[in-house]
């Protein structure tokens, strides 16, 4: 092969390189979008190899002694929420968002104490301390971080709720709550009752 063949690009190489350059601005558009402090883009995460294999059906017996009023299991490692109905006829599995850090992650047993369609939102005192620029109150609607429905837990400030920011699902992206797609929280909302037991692992 002659030396000149390395120096002179082929027509195919030229076209491929030009296409790559033309496509570059399109990749940057998401970063150039206006920044919303209440909906920051999720931080890049290393690949979670176990996530796909861990997102599987589970049996309720290892986690609960009964299914009175139903049961919800949140697996923060696989980022999945499981629901079993009291009559054993319904089982649901939903992808979820989980807290940003282990420090923000609470594990253990709690229960649903309140159900709200169109929840309003206020930052907790610790959130406000970390982010003083955040508003004190956001009414129900498309800007609300709790999405369309919320299940309030017996732990203060903790909820299972929807989100309008679908980028968060499947990621470490919350300040402590468990997030679902709005269509999934609406589905779960119809099954869960006040008194439904909840376990976060």
Coordinates of C-alpha atoms in Angstrom, one line a residue:
X1 CA 0.0 0.0 0.0
X2 CA 1.5 3.4 -0.9
X3 CA 2.2 6.1 1.6
X4 CA -0.2 8.5 -0.1
X5 CA -3.2 6.3 0.5
X6 CA -2.9 7.1 4.3
X7 CA -2.8 10.8 3.6
X8 CA -5.7 11.1 1.1
X9 CA -9.1 10.3 2.6
X10 CA -11.4 8.2 0.6
X11 CA -14.8 9.6 -0.4
X12 CA -16.5 7.2 2.0
X13 CA -14.3 8.4 4.9
X14 CA -15.0 12.0 4.0
X15 CA -18.7 11.6 4.0
X16 CA -18.7 9.6 7.2
X17 CA -16.6 12.3 8.9
X18 CA -18.9 15.1 7.6
X19 CA -22.0 13.3 8.9
X20 CA -20.5 13.0 12.3
X21 CA -19.7 16.7 12.4
X22 CA -23.1 17.6 11.2
X23 CA -24.7 15.4 13.9
X24 CA -22.6 16.9 16.7
X25 CA -24.8 20.0 17.5
X26 CA -27.9 17.7 17.8
X27 CA -26.2 15.8 20.6
X28 CA -25.6 19.1 22.6
X29 CA -29.1 20.4 22.4
X30 CA -30.2 18.8 25.7
X31 CA -27.4 20.4 27.6
X32 CA -28.1 23.7 26.0
X33 CA -31.8 23.6 27.3
X34 CA -32.8 26.1 30.0
X35 CA -31.7 24.7 33.4
X36 CA -34.6 24.0 35.9
X37 CA -33.3 23.7 39.5
X38 CA -36.3 21.6 40.5
X39 CA -35.7 19.2 37.5
X40 CA -31.9 19.0 37.1
X41 CA -30.7 16.5 34.6
X42 CA -29.9 13.2 36.3
X43 CA -26.2 12.7 37.2
X44 CA -24.3 10.2 35.0
X45 CA -24.2 6.8 36.7
X46 CA -21.9 3.9 36.1
X47 CA -23.6 0.9 34.4
X48 CA -25.6 -1.2 36.9
X49 CA -25.0 -4.7 35.6
X50 CA -27.4 -6.3 38.1
X51 CA -30.3 -4.0 37.3
X52 CA -31.7 -5.9 34.4
X53 CA -31.4 -9.3 36.0
X54 CA -32.7 -8.1 39.3
X55 CA -35.9 -6.6 37.8
X56 CA -37.8 -9.8 38.1
X57 CA -40.9 -11.2 39.8
X58 CA -40.7 -11.9 43.5
X59 CA -42.7 -13.9 46.0
X60 CA -44.1 -11.9 48.9
X61 CA -43.5 -14.6 51.6
X62 CA -39.8 -13.8 52.3
X63 CA -40.7 -10.2 53.1
X64 CA -44.2 -10.2 54.7
X65 CA -46.0 -12.5 57.2
X66 CA -49.4 -11.7 55.7
X67 CA -51.1 -9.6 52.9
X68 CA -53.8 -7.8 54.9
X69 CA -54.5 -4.6 53.0
X70 CA -51.9 -5.6 50.5
X71 CA -48.1 -5.2 50.5
X72 CA -45.6 -3.0 48.7
X73 CA -41.9 -3.9 48.5
X74 CA -39.4 -1.3 47.2
X75 CA -36.0 -2.8 46.2
X76 CA -33.6 0.1 46.1
X77 CA -30.9 -2.0 44.6
X78 CA -32.8 -3.1 41.5
X79 CA -34.9 0.1 41.6
X80 CA -38.2 -1.8 41.4
X81 CA -41.5 -1.6 43.3
X82 CA -43.5 -4.7 43.8
X83 CA -47.2 -4.8 44.9
X84 CA -49.3 -7.8 46.1
X85 CA -53.0 -7.6 46.7
X86 CA -54.7 -8.9 49.9
X87 CA -56.7 -11.5 48.0
X88 CA -53.5 -12.8 46.2
X89 CA -55.0 -12.1 42.7
X90 CA -52.9 -9.1 41.8
X91 CA -49.2 -8.7 41.5
X92 CA -47.6 -5.6 40.0
X93 CA -43.9 -4.8 39.2
X94 CA -42.9 -1.2 38.4
X95 CA -39.6 0.5 37.7
X96 CA -38.8 3.3 40.2
X97 CA -36.5 6.0 41.1
X98 CA -34.6 5.8 44.4
X99 CA -32.8 8.3 46.7
X100 CA -29.6 10.0 45.4
X101 CA -27.4 8.6 48.2
X102 CA -27.4 6.0 51.0
X103 CA -27.6 8.8 53.5
X104 CA -31.0 9.8 52.0
X105 CA -32.2 6.2 51.8
X106 CA -34.4 5.0 54.6
X107 CA -35.0 1.3 54.8
X108 CA -37.4 -0.7 56.9
X109 CA -41.1 -1.1 57.5
X110 CA -43.7 1.6 57.2
X111 CA -47.3 1.9 55.8
X112 CA -49.5 4.1 53.6
X113 CA -51.3 6.6 55.8
X114 CA -52.8 8.9 53.2
X115 CA -53.6 8.9 49.5
X116 CA -53.7 12.1 47.5
X117 CA -54.7 12.8 43.9
X118 CA -53.0 16.0 42.6
X119 CA -50.6 16.4 45.5
X120 CA -49.0 19.8 46.3
X121 CA -45.4 20.0 47.3
X122 CA -43.2 21.9 49.8
X123 CA -39.5 21.2 50.3
X124 CA -38.5 19.7 53.7
X125 CA -36.4 21.9 56.0
X126 CA -33.3 20.0 55.0
X127 CA -34.0 20.4 51.3
X128 CA -34.6 24.2 51.8
X129 CA -31.3 24.4 53.7
X130 CA -29.4 22.8 50.8
X131 CA -31.4 24.7 48.2
X132 CA -32.6 28.1 49.6
X133 CA -33.6 29.2 46.1
X134 CA -36.3 26.6 45.9
X135 CA -39.9 27.8 46.2
X136 CA -41.7 27.2 49.5
X137 CA -44.8 25.7 47.8
X138 CA -45.7 24.3 44.5
X139 CA -49.4 23.6 43.8
X140 CA -50.7 20.5 41.9
X141 CA -49.9 20.6 38.2
X142 CA -47.2 19.9 35.7
X143 CA -44.5 21.7 37.6
X144 CA -45.1 19.6 40.8
X145 CA -42.3 17.2 41.7
X146 CA -44.8 14.7 43.1
X147 CA -46.6 14.1 39.8
X148 CA -50.2 13.2 39.6
X149 CA -50.7 10.9 42.7
X150 CA -48.9 10.4 46.0
X151 CA -49.0 7.7 48.7
X152 CA -47.9 9.3 52.0
X153 CA -46.0 7.0 54.3
X154 CA -45.9 6.9 58.1
X155 CA -42.3 8.1 57.9
X156 CA -42.5 11.9 57.9
X157 CA -41.7 13.5 54.5
X158 CA -41.5 10.1 52.8
X159 CA -43.8 9.3 49.9
X160 CA -44.3 7.0 46.9
X161 CA -45.3 9.4 44.1
X162 CA -45.4 10.0 40.4
X163 CA -43.1 12.3 38.5
X164 CA -43.5 14.5 35.4
X165 CA -39.7 14.1 34.8
X166 CA -39.5 10.7 33.3
X167 CA -35.7 10.8 33.1
X168 CA -35.6 10.1 36.9
X169 CA -37.1 6.6 36.7
X170 CA -34.6 3.8 37.1
X171 CA -32.1 6.2 38.6
X172 CA -30.8 7.5 41.9
X173 CA -32.5 10.8 41.6
X174 CA -34.7 11.6 44.7
X175 CA -34.2 13.3 48.0
X176 CA -35.6 10.3 49.8
X177 CA -38.9 9.4 48.2
X178 CA -39.7 6.6 45.7
X179 CA -40.8 7.8 42.3
X180 CA -42.9 6.1 39.6
X181 CA -44.1 7.0 36.1
X182 CA -47.4 8.9 36.5
X183 CA -49.3 6.1 34.7
X184 CA -47.8 3.6 37.2
X185 CA -48.5 5.5 40.3
X186 CA -52.1 6.0 39.1
X187 CA -52.3 2.2 38.7
X188 CA -50.8 1.5 42.1
X189 CA -53.0 4.2 43.7
X190 CA -56.0 2.2 42.6
X191 CA -54.8 -0.9 44.4
X192 CA -53.1 0.5 47.5
X193 CA -55.2 1.3 50.6
X194 CA -54.6 3.3 53.7
X195 CA -52.9 0.7 55.9
X196 CA -51.1 -1.1 53.1
X197 CA -47.8 -2.3 54.5
X198 CA -44.6 -1.0 52.9
X199 CA -41.1 -2.4 53.1
X200 CA -38.0 -0.7 51.7
X201 CA -34.9 -2.9 51.3

